[in-house]
Tab-separated table of C-alpha atoms and ligand atoms in Angstrom:
chain	number	residue	atom	x	y	z
A	13	MET	CA	108.199	121.860	90.959
A	14	VAL	CA	111.244	120.221	92.410
A	15	ALA	CA	113.364	118.821	89.592
A	16	GLY	CA	116.779	117.240	89.947
A	17	THR	CA	119.999	116.979	88.013
A	18	THR	CA	119.939	113.197	88.533
A	19	SER	CA	117.944	110.487	90.194
A	20	ASP	CA	118.741	110.459	93.876
A	21	ALA	CA	119.627	114.161	93.980
A	22	GLY	CA	117.187	114.381	96.862
A	23	LYS	CA	113.985	115.469	95.113
A	24	SER	CA	111.754	113.258	97.240
A	25	THR	CA	113.422	114.375	100.448
A	26	VAL	CA	113.324	118.062	99.590
A	27	THR	CA	109.701	117.756	98.447
A	28	ALA	CA	108.836	116.167	101.786
A	29	GLY	CA	110.801	118.882	103.582
A	30	LEU	CA	109.009	121.652	101.692
A	31	CYS	CA	105.663	120.019	102.507
A	32	ARG	CA	106.509	119.880	106.206
A	33	TRP	CA	107.967	123.404	106.210
A	34	LEU	CA	104.787	124.825	104.646
A	35	ALA	CA	102.453	122.707	106.789
A	36	ARG	CA	104.160	124.056	109.903
A	37	GLN	CA	103.192	127.542	108.752
A	38	GLY	CA	99.556	126.527	108.520
A	39	VAL	CA	99.567	126.207	104.715
A	40	ARG	CA	97.342	123.484	103.258
A	41	VAL	CA	99.884	121.702	101.095
A	42	ALA	CA	99.870	118.506	99.032
A	43	PRO	CA	102.658	116.590	97.305
A	44	PHE	CA	102.337	115.466	93.695
A	45	LYS	CA	104.295	113.315	91.290
A	46	SER	CA	102.728	112.647	87.889
A	47	GLN	CA	104.431	109.342	87.445
A	48	ASN	CA	106.547	107.340	89.788
A	49	MET	CA	108.396	104.173	88.856
A	50	SER	CA	108.669	102.043	91.940
A	51	ASN	CA	107.730	98.766	93.519
A	52	ASN	CA	107.536	100.505	96.882
A	53	SER	CA	103.918	101.469	97.186
A	54	MET	CA	101.308	102.055	99.855
A	55	VAL	CA	97.553	101.717	100.156
A	56	CYS	CA	95.625	104.904	100.970
A	57	ALA	CA	92.537	105.001	103.206
A	58	ASP	CA	90.305	104.989	100.125
A	59	GLY	CA	91.975	101.812	98.831
A	60	ALA	CA	94.116	103.534	96.190
A	61	GLU	CA	97.703	102.436	95.653
A	62	ILE	CA	100.359	105.174	95.370
A	63	GLY	CA	104.138	105.404	95.548
A	64	ARG	CA	105.516	105.151	99.016
A	65	ALA	CA	107.452	108.419	98.656
A	66	GLN	CA	104.280	110.386	97.862
A	67	TRP	CA	102.546	108.715	100.758
A	68	LEU	CA	105.296	109.851	103.095
A	69	GLN	CA	105.291	113.357	101.616
A	70	ALA	CA	101.557	113.519	102.351
A	71	VAL	CA	102.330	112.525	105.928
A	72	ALA	CA	104.914	115.338	105.982
A	73	ALA	CA	102.233	117.710	104.708
A	74	GLY	CA	99.718	116.546	107.297
A	75	ALA	CA	97.389	115.665	104.391
A	76	GLU	CA	95.438	112.437	103.868
A	77	PRO	CA	97.304	110.455	101.181
A	78	GLU	CA	95.203	109.957	98.019
A	79	SER	CA	95.504	108.730	94.466
A	80	ALA	CA	95.670	112.226	92.952
A	81	MET	CA	99.054	112.723	94.618
A	82	ASN	CA	100.609	110.036	92.409
A	83	PRO	CA	98.160	109.413	89.561
A	84	VAL	CA	100.490	107.126	87.595
A	85	LEU	CA	102.584	104.441	89.251
A	86	LEU	CA	104.715	102.129	87.132
A	87	LYS	CA	105.715	98.919	88.852
A	88	PRO	CA	108.498	97.258	86.889
A	89	GLY	CA	108.091	93.484	86.657
A	90	GLY	CA	110.903	92.952	84.171
A	91	ASP	CA	113.440	95.070	82.359
A	92	ARG	CA	110.998	96.186	79.698
A	93	ARG	CA	107.611	95.547	81.266
A	94	SER	CA	105.720	97.555	83.850
A	95	HIS	CA	102.420	97.094	85.597
A	96	VAL	CA	100.635	100.438	85.461
A	97	VAL	CA	98.550	101.741	88.338
A	98	LEU	CA	96.314	104.639	87.316
A	99	ARG	CA	94.603	106.732	89.978
A	100	GLY	CA	95.357	104.003	92.481
A	101	LYS	CA	93.908	101.065	90.528
A	102	PRO	CA	95.429	98.541	88.108
A	103	TRP	CA	95.261	99.875	84.553
A	104	GLY	CA	97.268	97.317	82.609
A	105	GLU	CA	100.727	96.372	81.510
A	106	LEU	CA	102.987	98.477	79.353
A	107	LEU	CA	106.045	97.340	77.439
A	108	ALA	CA	108.791	99.892	76.923
A	109	GLY	CA	107.695	100.243	73.282
A	110	ASP	CA	104.048	100.913	74.210
A	111	TRP	CA	104.808	104.277	75.635
A	112	ALA	CA	103.870	106.257	72.586
A	113	THR	CA	100.289	104.967	72.645
A	114	GLY	CA	99.967	104.654	76.387
A	115	ARG	CA	101.150	108.052	77.330
A	116	ALA	CA	98.391	110.369	76.162
A	117	ALA	CA	95.820	108.837	78.519
A	118	LEU	CA	98.320	108.766	81.366
A	119	ALA	CA	99.325	112.384	80.800
A	120	GLU	CA	95.686	113.475	80.803
A	121	ALA	CA	95.097	111.630	84.059
A	122	ALA	CA	98.136	113.285	85.586
A	123	TYR	CA	97.148	116.767	84.469
A	124	SER	CA	93.626	116.451	85.807
A	125	ALA	CA	94.880	115.027	89.123
A	126	LEU	CA	97.126	118.057	89.574
A	127	ALA	CA	94.262	120.384	88.709
A	128	GLU	CA	92.123	118.677	91.360
A	129	LEU	CA	94.781	119.095	94.006
A	130	ARG	CA	95.307	122.746	93.096
A	131	ASP	CA	91.581	123.297	93.638
A	132	ARG	CA	91.636	121.732	97.063
A	133	PHE	CA	95.001	122.841	98.484
A	134	ASP	CA	96.748	126.184	98.882
A	135	VAL	CA	100.025	124.850	97.520
A	136	VAL	CA	101.040	121.709	95.621
A	137	ILE	CA	104.718	120.737	95.610
A	138	CYS	CA	105.368	118.703	92.468
A	139	GLU	CA	108.274	116.355	92.240
A	140	GLY	CA	109.878	115.677	88.875
A	141	ALA	CA	111.431	112.339	87.944
A	142	GLY	CA	115.027	111.611	87.038
A	143	SER	CA	116.351	114.698	85.267
A	144	PRO	CA	114.356	117.271	83.270
A	145	ALA	CA	117.169	117.258	80.712
A	146	GLU	CA	116.345	113.767	79.375
A	147	ILE	CA	115.608	115.565	76.146
A	148	ASN	CA	115.110	112.332	74.212
A	149	LEU	CA	111.896	111.917	76.221
A	150	ARG	CA	110.845	115.552	76.196
A	151	SER	CA	108.092	115.344	73.569
A	152	GLY	CA	106.044	112.827	75.578
A	153	ASP	CA	107.034	114.160	78.985
A	154	TYR	CA	104.358	114.859	81.535
A	155	VAL	CA	106.468	114.464	84.660
A	156	ASN	CA	109.151	117.130	84.349
A	157	MET	CA	109.160	120.151	82.047
A	158	GLY	CA	106.141	118.846	80.151
A	159	LEU	CA	104.146	119.137	83.353
A	160	ALA	CA	105.763	122.430	84.324
A	161	ARG	CA	104.831	123.925	80.958
A	162	HIS	CA	101.309	122.497	81.042
A	163	ALA	CA	100.599	123.876	84.490
A	164	ASP	CA	102.966	126.886	84.379
A	165	LEU	CA	105.034	125.846	87.384
A	166	PRO	CA	108.171	127.526	88.668
A	167	VAL	CA	110.948	124.924	88.729
A	168	LEU	CA	113.738	124.479	91.227
A	169	VAL	CA	116.648	122.271	90.132
A	170	ILE	CA	118.278	120.267	92.912
A	171	GLY	CA	121.753	118.781	92.659
A	172	ASP	CA	123.645	116.322	94.835
A	173	ILE	CA	126.995	117.924	95.629
A	174	ASP	CA	128.215	114.834	97.435
A	175	ARG	CA	128.676	113.111	94.079
A	176	GLY	CA	130.598	116.045	92.630
A	177	GLY	CA	130.051	117.840	89.339
A	178	VAL	CA	127.038	119.660	90.681
A	179	LEU	CA	127.827	123.045	89.080
A	180	ALA	CA	128.241	121.461	85.647
A	181	ALA	CA	125.129	119.345	86.165
A	182	MET	CA	123.039	122.372	87.106
A	183	SER	CA	124.224	124.658	84.308
A	184	GLY	CA	124.122	121.790	81.809
A	185	THR	CA	120.602	120.773	82.826
A	186	LEU	CA	119.437	124.310	82.187
A	187	ALA	CA	121.350	124.723	78.933
A	188	LEU	CA	119.899	121.549	77.406
A	189	LEU	CA	116.341	122.790	77.847
A	190	GLU	CA	114.509	124.611	75.102
A	191	PRO	CA	113.887	128.308	75.737
A	192	ALA	CA	110.287	128.075	76.948
A	193	ASP	CA	111.305	125.376	79.438
A	194	GLN	CA	114.266	127.429	80.605
A	195	ALA	CA	111.912	130.306	81.293
A	196	LEU	CA	110.412	128.295	84.162
A	197	VAL	CA	113.677	127.227	85.786
A	198	SER	CA	113.844	129.777	88.557
A	199	GLY	CA	116.714	128.666	90.731
A	200	PHE	CA	118.944	125.962	92.094
A	201	LEU	CA	119.246	124.176	95.380
A	202	VAL	CA	122.454	122.398	96.347
A	203	ASN	CA	121.784	119.292	98.399
A	204	LYS	CA	123.847	116.968	100.636
A	205	PHE	CA	126.636	119.450	101.311
A	206	ARG	CA	129.235	118.581	103.944
A	207	GLY	CA	132.191	120.808	103.150
A	208	ASP	CA	133.371	124.317	103.850
A	209	PRO	CA	130.787	126.847	102.619
A	210	GLU	CA	133.541	129.417	102.011
A	211	LEU	CA	135.162	127.145	99.449
A	212	LEU	CA	131.870	126.594	97.671
A	213	ARG	CA	130.802	130.238	97.452
A	214	PRO	CA	132.890	131.271	94.385
A	215	GLY	CA	131.487	128.268	92.480
A	216	LEU	CA	127.940	129.297	93.299
A	217	ASP	CA	128.708	132.888	92.253
A	218	SER	CA	129.933	131.651	88.879
A	219	LEU	CA	126.894	129.405	88.472
A	220	GLU	CA	124.622	132.362	89.135
A	221	GLN	CA	126.530	134.456	86.577
A	222	VAL	CA	126.528	131.779	83.885
A	223	THR	CA	122.876	130.871	84.298
A	224	GLY	CA	121.303	134.117	85.459
A	225	ARG	CA	119.500	132.162	88.197
A	226	PRO	CA	119.976	132.299	91.960
A	227	VAL	CA	121.153	129.452	94.148
A	228	LEU	CA	118.343	129.423	96.699
A	229	GLY	CA	120.090	127.338	99.285
A	230	VAL	CA	122.766	124.853	100.219
A	231	LEU	CA	121.198	122.088	102.265
A	232	PRO	CA	123.509	120.125	104.525
A	233	TRP	CA	124.147	116.412	104.409
A	234	LEU	CA	121.573	114.953	106.779
A	235	ALA	CA	122.788	111.541	107.843
A	236	GLU	CA	119.413	110.480	109.161
A	237	ALA	CA	117.346	111.941	106.338
A	238	TRP	CA	116.156	109.249	104.029
A	239	LEU	CA	112.773	108.637	102.622
A	240	ASP	CA	110.775	105.590	101.822
A	241	SER	CA	112.640	105.344	98.641
A	242	GLU	CA	111.644	104.614	95.115
A	243	ASP	CA	114.753	102.540	94.869
A	244	ALA	CA	114.504	99.011	96.111
A	245	LEU	CA	116.326	98.346	99.340
A	246	ALA	CA	117.631	101.827	99.857
A	247	MET	CA	117.211	101.392	103.555
A	248	ALA	CA	120.804	102.436	104.010
A	249	GLY	CA	119.462	105.487	105.790
A	250	TRP	CA	118.448	103.367	108.696
A	251	ARG	CA	121.725	101.516	108.922
A	252	GLY	CA	124.737	102.150	111.093
A	253	HIS	CA	122.857	100.140	113.614
A	254	GLN	CA	122.888	101.180	117.235
A	255	PRO	CA	123.843	98.623	119.820
A	256	GLY	CA	120.969	97.241	121.835
A	257	SER	CA	120.897	96.047	125.403
A	258	GLY	CA	121.919	92.455	124.640
A	259	ALA	CA	123.527	90.585	121.787
A	260	THR	CA	123.112	91.660	118.169
A	261	LEU	CA	120.379	89.971	116.160
A	262	ARG	CA	121.678	89.462	112.626
A	263	VAL	CA	119.002	89.580	109.934
A	264	ALA	CA	119.668	88.516	106.337
A	265	ALA	CA	117.094	89.845	103.867
A	266	VAL	CA	117.202	88.280	100.426
A	267	ARG	CA	117.845	90.788	97.651
A	268	PHE	CA	115.286	89.697	95.066
A	269	PRO	CA	115.839	91.224	91.643
A	270	ARG	CA	112.205	92.426	91.695
A	271	VAL	CA	111.866	93.115	95.390
A	272	SER	CA	108.783	95.098	96.337
A	273	ASN	CA	107.773	96.942	99.485
A	274	ALA	CA	111.346	96.723	100.672
A	275	THR	CA	110.409	99.470	103.125
A	276	ASP	CA	109.085	96.619	105.291
A	277	LEU	CA	112.691	96.171	106.390
A	278	ASP	CA	113.299	99.768	107.503
A	279	PRO	CA	111.901	99.359	111.013
A	280	LEU	CA	114.044	96.253	111.522
A	281	ALA	CA	117.160	98.099	110.436
A	282	ALA	CA	116.253	100.980	112.751
A	283	GLU	CA	115.802	98.754	115.791
A	284	PRO	CA	118.719	98.991	118.237
A	285	GLY	CA	120.737	95.798	118.373
A	286	VAL	CA	119.409	94.536	115.040
A	287	SER	CA	121.641	94.531	111.980
A	288	VAL	CA	120.066	93.948	108.596
A	289	GLU	CA	122.126	92.720	105.700
A	290	VAL	CA	120.514	92.656	102.280
A	291	THR	CA	122.097	89.791	100.449
A	292	ALA	CA	122.078	87.318	97.583
A	293	ASP	CA	124.662	85.097	99.252
A	294	PRO	CA	123.374	81.701	100.491
A	295	ASP	CA	126.085	81.544	103.161
A	296	VAL	CA	124.907	84.832	104.653
A	297	VAL	CA	121.313	83.564	104.564
A	298	ALA	CA	122.415	80.347	106.274
A	299	ALA	CA	124.426	82.075	109.003
A	300	ALA	CA	121.984	84.828	110.005
A	301	ASP	CA	119.834	84.652	113.123
A	302	LEU	CA	116.747	85.480	111.061
A	303	ALA	CA	116.313	85.125	107.284
A	304	VAL	CA	113.679	87.321	105.615
A	305	LEU	CA	112.152	86.809	102.173
A	306	PRO	CA	110.637	90.210	101.397
A	307	GLY	CA	107.897	91.016	98.903
A	308	THR	CA	108.453	90.775	95.177
A	309	ARG	CA	106.766	92.029	92.075
A	310	SER	CA	107.551	88.687	90.379
A	311	THR	CA	107.068	85.815	92.794
A	312	VAL	CA	107.663	82.942	90.366
A	313	ASP	CA	110.635	84.555	88.601
A	314	ASP	CA	112.312	85.568	91.837
A	315	LEU	CA	111.733	82.084	93.237
A	316	ALA	CA	113.574	80.655	90.224
A	317	TRP	CA	116.348	83.176	90.818
A	318	LEU	CA	116.541	82.185	94.494
A	319	ARG	CA	116.929	78.530	93.473
A	320	GLU	CA	119.667	79.358	90.974
A	321	ARG	CA	121.558	81.226	93.658
A	322	GLY	CA	121.503	78.228	95.989
A	323	ILE	CA	119.425	80.059	98.566
A	324	GLU	CA	116.737	77.344	98.613
A	325	ARG	CA	119.188	74.948	100.241
A	326	ALA	CA	120.089	77.491	102.895
A	327	LEU	CA	116.412	78.066	103.696
A	328	ARG	CA	115.651	74.355	103.921
A	329	ALA	CA	118.553	73.811	106.276
A	330	ARG	CA	117.330	76.655	108.462
A	331	ALA	CA	113.807	75.242	108.612
A	332	ALA	CA	115.164	71.781	109.467
A	333	ASP	CA	117.325	73.247	112.258
A	334	GLY	CA	114.498	75.388	113.685
A	335	LYS	CA	116.243	78.651	112.758
A	336	PRO	CA	113.794	81.472	112.010
A	337	VAL	CA	112.657	82.297	108.481
A	338	LEU	CA	110.073	84.973	107.690
A	339	GLY	CA	108.324	85.436	104.353
A	340	ILE	CA	106.435	88.644	103.597
A	341	CYS	CA	103.845	88.759	100.810
A	342	GLY	CA	105.715	87.482	97.718
A	343	GLY	CA	108.294	85.916	100.026
A	344	TYR	CA	105.472	84.277	101.992
A	345	GLN	CA	103.965	82.930	98.767
A	346	MET	CA	107.303	81.258	97.983
A	347	LEU	CA	107.120	79.275	101.236
A	348	ALA	CA	103.983	77.452	99.990
A	349	GLU	CA	103.912	73.959	98.497
A	350	THR	CA	102.678	75.054	95.083
A	351	ILE	CA	102.121	78.360	93.334
A	352	ASP	CA	99.576	78.449	90.554
A	353	ASP	CA	100.198	81.602	88.572
A	354	PRO	CA	98.380	82.178	85.312
A	355	VAL	CA	98.496	85.948	85.975
A	356	GLU	CA	101.787	87.489	87.037
A	357	SER	CA	104.312	85.192	85.336
A	358	GLY	CA	101.900	83.071	83.317
A	359	ALA	CA	103.980	80.092	84.426
A	360	GLY	CA	101.043	77.962	85.552
A	361	SER	CA	101.675	75.666	88.489
A	362	VAL	CA	105.190	75.641	89.961
A	363	PRO	CA	106.497	74.018	93.131
A	364	GLY	CA	107.128	76.391	96.012
A	365	LEU	CA	109.673	75.902	98.783
A	366	GLY	CA	107.142	73.767	100.657
A	367	LEU	CA	108.098	75.084	104.078
A	368	LEU	CA	104.490	75.938	104.977
A	369	PRO	CA	101.330	73.840	104.322
A	370	LEU	CA	99.855	76.289	101.817
A	371	VAL	CA	98.974	76.684	98.171
A	372	VAL	CA	98.925	79.982	96.289
A	373	ARG	CA	96.595	80.820	93.460
A	374	PHE	CA	97.126	84.066	91.541
A	375	GLU	CA	93.963	86.006	90.742
A	376	GLU	CA	93.319	88.612	88.053
A	377	ASP	CA	91.921	90.940	90.712
A	378	LYS	CA	94.436	92.698	92.869
A	379	SER	CA	93.922	92.632	96.620
A	380	LEU	CA	94.498	96.079	98.106
A	381	GLY	CA	93.720	96.718	101.721
A	382	ARG	CA	94.703	98.026	105.121
A	383	PRO	CA	94.082	95.113	107.476
A	384	SER	CA	94.548	95.225	111.191
A	385	GLY	CA	94.651	92.562	113.846
A	386	ALA	CA	96.884	91.362	116.613
A	387	TRP	CA	99.644	88.922	117.329
A	388	ARG	CA	99.292	87.606	120.841
A	389	GLU	CA	98.213	90.737	122.718
A	390	HIS	CA	99.980	93.198	120.393
A	391	PRO	CA	97.889	95.224	117.956
A	392	VAL	CA	99.184	95.252	114.385
A	393	ARG	CA	98.172	97.379	111.409
A	394	GLY	CA	99.465	96.582	107.959
A	395	TYR	CA	98.587	96.876	104.291
A	396	GLU	CA	98.297	94.391	101.474
A	397	ILE	CA	99.028	94.612	97.766
A	398	HIS	CA	98.976	91.333	95.870
A	399	HIS	CA	97.422	89.138	93.208
A	400	GLY	CA	98.466	85.837	94.740
A	401	VAL	CA	95.984	84.471	97.288
A	402	VAL	CA	97.243	82.017	99.893
A	403	HIS	CA	95.100	79.028	100.990
A	404	PRO	CA	95.751	76.177	103.438
A	405	SER	CA	96.842	73.085	101.510
A	406	GLY	CA	94.869	70.474	103.425
A	407	ALA	CA	92.885	69.792	106.540
A	408	ALA	CA	93.428	71.944	109.610
A	409	ARG	CA	96.618	70.938	111.400
A	410	ASP	CA	97.747	71.424	114.921
A	411	ASP	CA	101.371	72.280	114.171
A	412	VAL	CA	100.496	75.665	112.681
A	413	GLU	CA	99.559	78.869	114.459
A	414	PRO	CA	97.859	81.906	112.874
A	415	PHE	CA	100.175	84.851	112.271
A	416	LEU	CA	98.840	88.136	110.826
A	417	ASP	CA	96.581	86.532	108.209
A	418	GLY	CA	99.400	84.112	107.557
A	419	ILE	CA	100.764	81.213	109.525
A	420	ARG	CA	103.708	80.039	111.508
A	421	ARG	CA	104.994	76.504	111.733
A	422	SER	CA	107.851	76.086	114.187
A	423	ALA	CA	110.382	78.776	113.216
A	424	VAL	CA	108.957	79.449	109.734
A	425	TRP	CA	106.716	82.513	109.682
A	426	GLY	CA	104.745	84.020	106.853
A	427	THR	CA	102.366	86.926	106.385
A	428	ILE	CA	100.762	88.569	103.389
A	429	TRP	CA	100.761	91.935	105.229
A	430	HIS	CA	103.263	94.685	104.627
A	431	GLY	CA	104.329	97.342	107.082
A	432	VAL	CA	103.853	95.204	110.173
A	433	PHE	CA	107.191	96.094	111.750
A	434	GLU	CA	106.157	99.735	112.017
A	435	ASN	CA	104.038	98.577	114.988
A	436	ASP	CA	106.527	99.122	117.803
A	437	ASP	CA	105.122	96.785	120.458
A	438	PHE	CA	104.574	93.990	117.994
A	439	ARG	CA	108.023	94.409	116.430
A	440	ARG	CA	109.823	94.221	119.749
A	441	ALA	CA	107.771	91.282	121.006
A	442	TRP	CA	108.153	89.349	117.773
A	443	LEU	CA	111.885	90.011	117.539
A	444	SER	CA	112.248	88.801	121.119
A	445	GLU	CA	110.460	85.597	120.152
A	446	VAL	CA	112.623	84.913	117.095
A	447	ALA	CA	115.759	85.861	119.026
A	448	GLY	CA	114.741	83.081	121.438
A	449	GLN	CA	114.261	80.663	118.521
A	450	ALA	CA	117.696	81.640	117.216
A	451	GLY	CA	119.266	81.323	120.658
A	452	VAL	CA	120.409	84.964	120.688
A	453	ASP	CA	120.198	87.078	123.811
A	454	TRP	CA	118.749	90.106	122.031
A	455	ARG	CA	116.532	92.329	124.147
A	456	PRO	CA	114.465	95.336	123.070
A	457	SER	CA	115.626	98.699	124.362
A	458	ALA	CA	113.399	101.616	125.237
A	459	THR	CA	113.953	103.983	122.334
A	460	PRO	CA	111.487	106.199	120.479
A	461	GLY	CA	109.243	104.212	118.170
A	462	PHE	CA	109.585	104.045	114.411
A	463	GLY	CA	106.803	106.546	113.715
A	464	ALA	CA	108.319	109.021	116.168
A	465	ARG	CA	111.689	108.723	114.474
A	466	ARG	CA	110.106	109.302	111.093
A	467	GLU	CA	108.340	112.413	112.369
A	468	ALA	CA	111.590	113.731	113.840
A	469	MET	CA	113.313	113.134	110.525
A	470	LEU	CA	110.657	115.053	108.576
A	471	ASP	CA	111.039	117.931	111.020
A	472	ARG	CA	114.808	117.879	110.601
A	473	ILE	CA	114.510	118.241	106.831
A	474	ALA	CA	112.065	121.121	107.271
A	475	ASP	CA	114.442	122.705	109.808
A	476	ALA	CA	117.280	122.454	107.275
A	477	ILE	CA	115.145	124.277	104.703
A	478	ASP	CA	114.291	126.938	107.261
A	479	GLU	CA	117.907	127.419	108.159
A	480	HIS	CA	119.776	126.936	104.885
A	481	ALA	CA	117.415	128.018	102.105
A	482	ASP	CA	116.287	131.477	101.065
A	483	THR	CA	112.775	130.926	102.347
A	484	ALA	CA	111.570	134.390	101.361
A	485	ALA	CA	112.572	133.645	97.760
A	486	LEU	CA	110.881	130.230	97.907
A	487	LEU	CA	107.651	131.779	99.152
A	488	GLU	CA	107.840	134.382	96.405
A	489	LEU	CA	108.190	131.627	93.780
A	490	ILE	CA	105.196	129.815	95.258
A	491	GLU	CA	103.145	133.028	95.298
A	492	SER	CA	104.090	134.487	91.946
A	493	GLY	CA	105.563	131.716	89.794
A	494	ALA	CA	108.720	131.961	87.743
A	495	PRO	CA	109.956	135.541	87.472
A	496	ALA	CA	109.671	137.175	84.065
A	497	GLY	CA	112.764	137.795	82.022
A	498	LEU	CA	114.949	134.877	83.095
A	499	PRO	CA	117.790	134.709	80.578
A	500	TRP	CA	118.021	131.994	77.960
A	501	VAL	CA	121.238	130.015	78.074
A	502	ARG	CA	121.796	129.171	74.403
A	503	LEU	CA	122.777	125.827	72.929
A	504	GLU	CA	120.944	126.342	69.692
A	505	ARG	CA	121.775	123.174	67.779
A	506	VAL	CA	120.540	120.981	70.574
A	507	TYR	CA	117.065	122.490	70.553
A	508	ARG	CA	116.636	121.852	66.863
A	509	GLU	CA	117.610	118.194	67.135
A	510	GLN	CA	115.468	117.754	70.185
A	511	ARG	CA	112.357	118.955	68.393
A	512	GLN	CA	113.016	116.575	65.503
A	513	ALA	CA	113.331	113.553	67.772
A	514	PRO	CA	110.534	110.983	67.423
A	515	ALA	CA	107.876	110.926	70.120
A	516	GLY	CA	109.155	108.849	73.029
B	32	LIG	N1	103.732	92.863	97.341
B	32	LIG	C1	104.086	91.622	96.993
B	32	LIG	O1	105.042	91.049	97.491
B	32	LIG	C2	103.296	91.026	95.870
B	32	LIG	C3	103.499	89.560	95.731
B	32	LIG	C4	103.076	89.034	94.359
B	32	LIG	N2	103.847	89.610	93.323
B	32	LIG	C5	101.589	89.253	94.128
B	32	LIG	O2	101.187	90.143	93.442
B	32	LIG	O3	100.791	88.532	94.669
């Protein structure tokens, strides 16, 4: 199990790297995360919905992504409310306070999914969530030490040295755990290091002395290593945009509070000559060459937010001036004339932006699929994840053109499909078209495609593990589990209080 001192320590990346590193040695390996909280999800071949990070880790492992790899997915729709996906299918809604009753069934599902994977694969790399030292949640935990204890997993604790405090975070994480949990914590891995290794060494020596555990590697800062993140709009990894062969195409993507499938933007940000700014500023939306409304977990609520921010006016002005606007899934729904939503927001019928001749009706049943088609002569594969179904609002009209199961009218484009910009030929052709609509002399350059770049990135992470981690020790942990006799770092009072805490 890969646990971390904090969120964003690099657990997902290291898990993907370990999967790739093992797969390259011919090991049949699968990723696993009991429970992921994210609105970035993906549809597997069997129709199951899982977190995007686990999907990418499966790609790293060369394994077919499946629901067992991420049996519980929580999709936050508000601060205290999450839509729960269990084994790839909608299970219900949970409020923060429902956890105590909801968890037992979810934990059971997670445990049996891991058992299934262990039957079918040589190795399963489990990713924890947040920090294993969230001891207020320990009694109901089935993602971190609760899972490790249940399945007797050796645990590696990863820390992000770029943020500082990594030695304290590592020793403190260990010390807060109760003895039987500590017994599984087998070593540390420093991540995102970009300093002088000689200066770090004495710190690592002290950490090893204090904790009685080895530091199994210091992985370098990898500028281009990013993963389809659990965090919305963390496409920073693709930024630092390269110049293209013509002018720069400036894209403004609206930062919805409940943005979903924000990974749709990654291939745009990676395209040479395209700069993507994620923004809530109407002036930026107005000035961009292309404005994108991405997906959202809460179409009606985020539409209200967009109106409050004054972004509606900017979008209307763009449409009137023939400047390109693209809506994707939830963002596409917003472009309709009316949205009838008794399901997601319960708001009933609300007016949409009215920029496309459509009406949206939310259905109880969730549409999950992996559609494919073409735009002009370019093949496109995508995926869809939505409750809202889009219909034409009146008789057939001749000012609209089909566009990837959606439509285009003049410079306003909308599709219900996610992931379409990963199709290299389509992306370049479509961007050329909207650059023309925006009057920008952007031209595609011949660079490796998005998929090729992603593969290269996964290999680079695996290379870093090969080069900078004690791979013999990692293999030994995988083979034999946590070594016996790991010392207990005592903080006695804490354990007592932790055990008395109410179930979380
Ligand atoms: N992925 C999305 O953007 C979903 C849109 C909307 N929340 C729906 O469920 O229909």
